[in-house]
């Protein structure tokens, strides 16, 4: 999926979820030598449409504050991370 196709999905998502997923990807792939493609797409999407505003809004969300005070992005694999965040957002 390219950035344009992803943009519509991202703009419909919860701002906290957007912020958490993009931050998780940046932290998890920061030291991965094969991360250029994934992080390039994240950077591309992060600068389009309303995403910068949504990211700022998401960063201020109490769920993000809870996560960042309780967990480290690098400590959770993708399945555990998504399960934890979705459960918290739906709870």
XYZ file of N, CA, C and O in Angstrom:
364
model
N 0.852 -1.173 0.000
C 0.000 0.000 0.000
C 0.897 1.235 0.000
O 1.825 1.332 0.785
N 0.593 2.167 -0.880
C 1.409 3.369 -0.934
C 0.876 4.424 0.036
O -0.168 4.242 0.659
N 1.596 5.517 0.158
C 1.247 6.565 1.130
C -0.116 7.170 0.850
O -0.882 7.447 1.777
N -0.458 7.362 -0.396
C -1.755 7.955 -0.742
C -2.894 7.045 -0.316
O -3.891 7.503 0.248
N -2.759 5.745 -0.569
C -3.789 4.792 -0.163
C -3.889 4.705 1.355
O -4.980 4.584 1.908
N -2.770 4.774 2.018
C -2.746 4.692 3.482
C -3.317 5.940 4.135
O -3.888 5.864 5.221
N -3.173 7.066 3.486
C -3.584 8.339 4.072
C -5.055 8.344 4.462
O -5.413 8.787 5.562
N -5.918 7.837 3.613
C -7.354 7.813 3.923
C -7.631 6.993 5.172
O -8.428 7.396 6.027
N -6.970 5.879 5.315
C -7.155 5.038 6.506
C -6.629 5.730 7.759
O -7.266 5.701 8.810
N -5.485 6.346 7.636
C -4.871 7.017 8.780
C -5.733 8.185 9.251
O -5.959 8.362 10.446
N -6.242 8.956 8.316
C -7.039 10.127 8.691
C -8.367 9.764 9.358
O -8.956 10.583 10.040
N -8.820 8.519 9.207
C -10.045 8.065 9.854
C -9.788 7.432 11.216
O -10.727 7.177 11.965
N -8.546 7.181 11.560
C -8.199 6.473 12.795
C -8.153 7.415 13.991
O -8.071 8.639 13.854
N -8.190 6.837 15.157
C -8.074 7.570 16.417
C -6.699 8.239 16.481
O -5.683 7.588 16.214
N -6.635 9.525 16.819
C -5.346 10.223 16.872
C -4.328 9.558 17.808
O -3.134 9.505 17.481
N -4.770 9.042 18.928
C -3.840 8.364 19.843
C -3.267 7.113 19.184
O -2.071 6.828 19.310
N -4.110 6.377 18.483
C -3.651 5.172 17.787
C -2.634 5.527 16.715
O -1.594 4.877 16.588
N -2.913 6.577 15.959
C -1.976 7.030 14.925
C -0.623 7.368 15.551
O 0.421 6.902 15.109
N -0.660 8.188 16.583
C 0.586 8.599 17.233
C 1.350 7.385 17.764
O 2.558 7.253 17.548
N 0.656 6.505 18.450
C 1.318 5.344 19.056
C 1.917 4.416 18.000
O 3.059 3.967 18.147
N 1.179 4.129 16.957
C 1.697 3.222 15.923
C 2.895 3.838 15.208
O 3.919 3.177 15.019
N 2.789 5.096 14.810
C 3.911 5.725 14.112
C 5.131 5.830 15.016
O 6.260 5.603 14.581
N 4.931 6.157 16.267
C 6.055 6.247 17.203
C 6.657 4.876 17.445
O 7.882 4.723 17.490
N 5.815 3.855 17.595
C 6.314 2.482 17.774
C 7.195 2.096 16.585
O 8.288 1.553 16.772
N 6.711 2.377 15.373
C 7.495 2.022 14.189
C 8.827 2.760 14.162
O 9.870 2.158 13.874
N 8.807 4.049 14.480
C 10.068 4.816 14.484
C 11.052 4.259 15.509
O 12.248 4.150 15.232
N 10.560 3.937 16.692
C 11.446 3.435 17.765
C 11.945 2.031 17.450
O 13.119 1.729 17.643
N 11.034 1.151 17.002
C 11.407 -0.239 16.744
C 12.366 -0.376 15.571
O 13.227 -1.247 15.566
N 12.205 0.449 14.552
C 13.015 0.321 13.345
C 14.190 1.285 13.296
O 14.943 1.286 12.323
N 14.379 2.081 14.323
C 15.444 3.087 14.318
C 16.828 2.479 14.083
O 17.649 3.055 13.383
N 17.081 1.323 14.648
C 18.400 0.697 14.544
C 18.452 -0.442 13.536
O 19.469 -1.127 13.429
N 17.376 -0.659 12.800
C 17.306 -1.749 11.828
C 17.875 -1.275 10.496
O 17.405 -0.295 9.923
N 18.862 -1.952 10.010
C 19.510 -1.522 8.768
C 18.605 -1.678 7.546
O 18.875 -1.123 6.494
N 17.512 -2.418 7.692
C 16.581 -2.617 6.587
C 15.310 -1.781 6.739
O 14.281 -2.089 6.163
N 15.389 -0.723 7.503
C 14.198 0.045 7.858
C 13.845 1.169 6.890
O 12.797 1.787 7.029
N 14.671 1.436 5.926
C 14.455 2.596 5.054
C 13.061 2.630 4.427
O 12.411 3.672 4.416
N 12.594 1.513 3.926
C 11.291 1.494 3.255
C 10.163 1.782 4.240
O 9.303 2.623 3.976
N 10.159 1.101 5.369
C 9.085 1.281 6.354
C 9.100 2.691 6.925
O 8.062 3.360 6.987
N 10.247 3.161 7.336
C 10.325 4.493 7.929
C 10.107 5.595 6.887
O 9.583 6.657 7.211
N 10.466 5.319 5.656
C 10.202 6.269 4.581
C 8.711 6.462 4.366
O 8.231 7.583 4.192
N 7.952 5.363 4.410
C 6.498 5.454 4.262
C 5.874 6.182 5.450
O 4.963 6.993 5.286
N 6.371 5.890 6.653
C 5.865 6.579 7.852
C 6.119 8.077 7.733
O 5.232 8.891 7.998
N 7.313 8.450 7.344
C 7.647 9.872 7.198
C 6.784 10.523 6.127
O 6.306 11.649 6.306
N 6.565 9.818 5.035
C 5.758 10.357 3.946
C 4.310 10.580 4.404
O 3.745 11.655 4.207
N 3.724 9.604 5.044
C 2.338 9.723 5.518
C 2.234 10.779 6.616
O 1.265 11.526 6.676
N 3.221 10.840 7.482
C 3.196 11.775 8.615
C 3.143 13.238 8.203
O 2.769 14.091 9.004
N 3.511 13.522 6.970
C 3.551 14.918 6.529
C 2.387 15.297 5.617
O 2.325 16.420 5.140
N 1.458 14.391 5.392
C 0.368 14.639 4.444
C -0.953 14.978 5.135
O -1.222 14.537 6.244
N -1.776 15.735 4.440
C -3.140 16.015 4.882
C -3.235 16.504 6.318
O -2.485 17.374 6.733
N -4.139 15.903 7.050
C -4.368 16.287 8.446
C -3.536 15.471 9.420
O -3.676 15.637 10.633
N -2.672 14.617 8.919
C -1.907 13.723 9.807
C -1.039 14.485 10.808
O -1.023 14.121 11.985
N -0.320 15.546 10.429
C 0.464 16.259 11.446
C -0.405 16.769 12.607
O -0.020 16.654 13.771
N -1.572 17.290 12.288
C -2.496 17.762 13.334
C -2.981 16.595 14.187
O -3.043 16.699 15.421
N -3.312 15.472 13.558
C -3.774 14.297 14.295
C -2.674 13.741 15.203
O -2.945 13.308 16.324
N -1.440 13.761 14.705
C -0.310 13.288 15.513
C -0.143 14.159 16.757
O 0.068 13.654 17.861
N -0.249 15.463 16.590
C -0.121 16.380 17.720
C -1.247 16.137 18.725
O -1.009 16.094 19.932
N -2.449 15.971 18.225
C -3.599 15.685 19.088
C -3.408 14.349 19.810
O -3.670 14.229 20.999
N -2.952 13.351 19.074
C -2.734 12.032 19.665
C -1.677 12.037 20.744
O -1.826 11.369 21.773
N -0.619 12.794 20.543
C 0.470 12.856 21.524
C -0.022 13.355 22.876
O 0.473 12.940 23.918
N -1.034 14.215 22.880
C -1.566 14.791 24.116
C -2.608 13.898 24.789
O -3.048 14.199 25.896
N -2.974 12.797 24.160
C -4.014 11.914 24.698
C -3.534 11.192 25.958
O -2.366 10.811 26.059
N -4.443 10.979 26.885
C -4.096 10.314 28.150
C -3.649 8.862 27.947
O -2.845 8.345 28.715
N -4.131 8.203 26.902
C -3.698 6.827 26.616
C -2.223 6.814 26.239
O -1.471 5.933 26.657
N -1.789 7.802 25.471
C -0.375 7.902 25.090
C 0.467 8.178 26.329
O 1.510 7.545 26.530
N 0.014 9.071 27.163
C 0.752 9.374 28.393
C 0.852 8.134 29.272
O 1.922 7.827 29.808
N -0.251 7.402 29.413
C -0.254 6.156 30.192
C 0.764 5.173 29.614
O 1.571 4.604 30.348
N 0.716 4.965 28.291
C 1.620 4.009 27.664
C 3.069 4.394 27.893
O 3.887 3.563 28.298
N 3.396 5.648 27.636
C 4.786 6.084 27.726
C 5.308 6.094 29.160
O 6.512 5.967 29.369
N 4.430 6.214 30.136
C 4.850 6.145 31.543
C 4.997 4.702 32.017
O 5.721 4.438 32.980
N 4.328 3.772 31.331
C 4.269 2.385 31.788
C 5.136 1.433 30.973
O 5.657 0.458 31.508
N 5.290 1.697 29.699
C 5.962 0.775 28.776
C 7.052 1.486 27.980
O 7.088 2.697 27.907
N 7.863 0.665 27.342
C 8.839 1.156 26.382
C 8.426 0.638 25.003
O 8.050 -0.530 24.879
N 8.481 1.481 24.004
C 8.084 1.070 22.663
C 8.880 -0.142 22.188
O 8.351 -1.018 21.524
N 10.137 -0.186 22.524
C 10.996 -1.267 22.037
C 10.764 -2.597 22.757
O 11.203 -3.630 22.286
N 10.066 -2.567 23.893
C 9.865 -3.797 24.658
C 8.736 -4.678 24.142
O 8.652 -5.842 24.505
N 7.868 -4.145 23.297
C 6.711 -4.901 22.829
C 6.823 -5.206 21.347
O 7.100 -4.318 20.547
N 6.589 -6.482 20.990
C 6.548 -6.805 19.569
C 5.231 -6.295 18.993
O 4.356 -5.833 19.729
N 5.076 -6.361 17.692
C 3.920 -5.732 17.051
C 2.591 -6.298 17.528
O 1.648 -5.534 17.766
N 2.485 -7.603 17.695
C 1.212 -8.199 18.113
C 0.844 -7.768 19.533
O -0.295 -7.376 19.802
N 1.805 -7.831 20.440
C 1.549 -7.438 21.835
C 1.229 -5.947 21.923
O 0.339 -5.538 22.683
N 1.930 -5.145 21.155
C 1.708 -3.699 21.164
C 0.293 -3.363 20.697
O -0.445 -2.646 21.370
N -0.096 -3.885 19.544
C -1.425 -3.582 18.991
C -2.519 -4.105 19.921
O -3.507 -3.402 20.179
N -2.366 -5.295 20.431
C -3.369 -5.849 21.343
C -3.538 -4.959 22.577
O -4.654 -4.638 22.984
N -2.442 -4.555 23.158
C -2.470 -3.708 24.352
C -3.137 -2.360 24.065
O -4.012 -1.910 24.813
N -2.754 -1.733 22.976
C -3.275 -0.400 22.644
C -4.749 -0.462 22.278
O -5.548 0.351 22.750
N -5.146 -1.397 21.461
C -6.539 -1.515 21.063
C -7.413 -1.803 22.278
O -8.482 -1.212 22.447
N -6.945 -2.704 23.138
C -7.698 -3.012 24.360
C -7.874 -1.761 25.226
O -8.955 -1.494 25.735
N -6.832 -0.982 25.365
C -6.887 0.239 26.177
C -7.805 1.281 25.537
O -8.594 1.918 26.235
N -7.713 1.460 24.235
C -8.551 2.442 23.549
C -10.034 2.038 23.566
O -10.903 2.896 23.651
N -10.305 0.745 23.493
C -11.694 0.282 23.521
C -12.262 0.190 24.924
O -13.463 0.132 25.088
N -11.385 0.164 25.934
C -11.815 -0.028 27.323
C -12.356 1.182 27.993
O -12.679 2.203 27.606
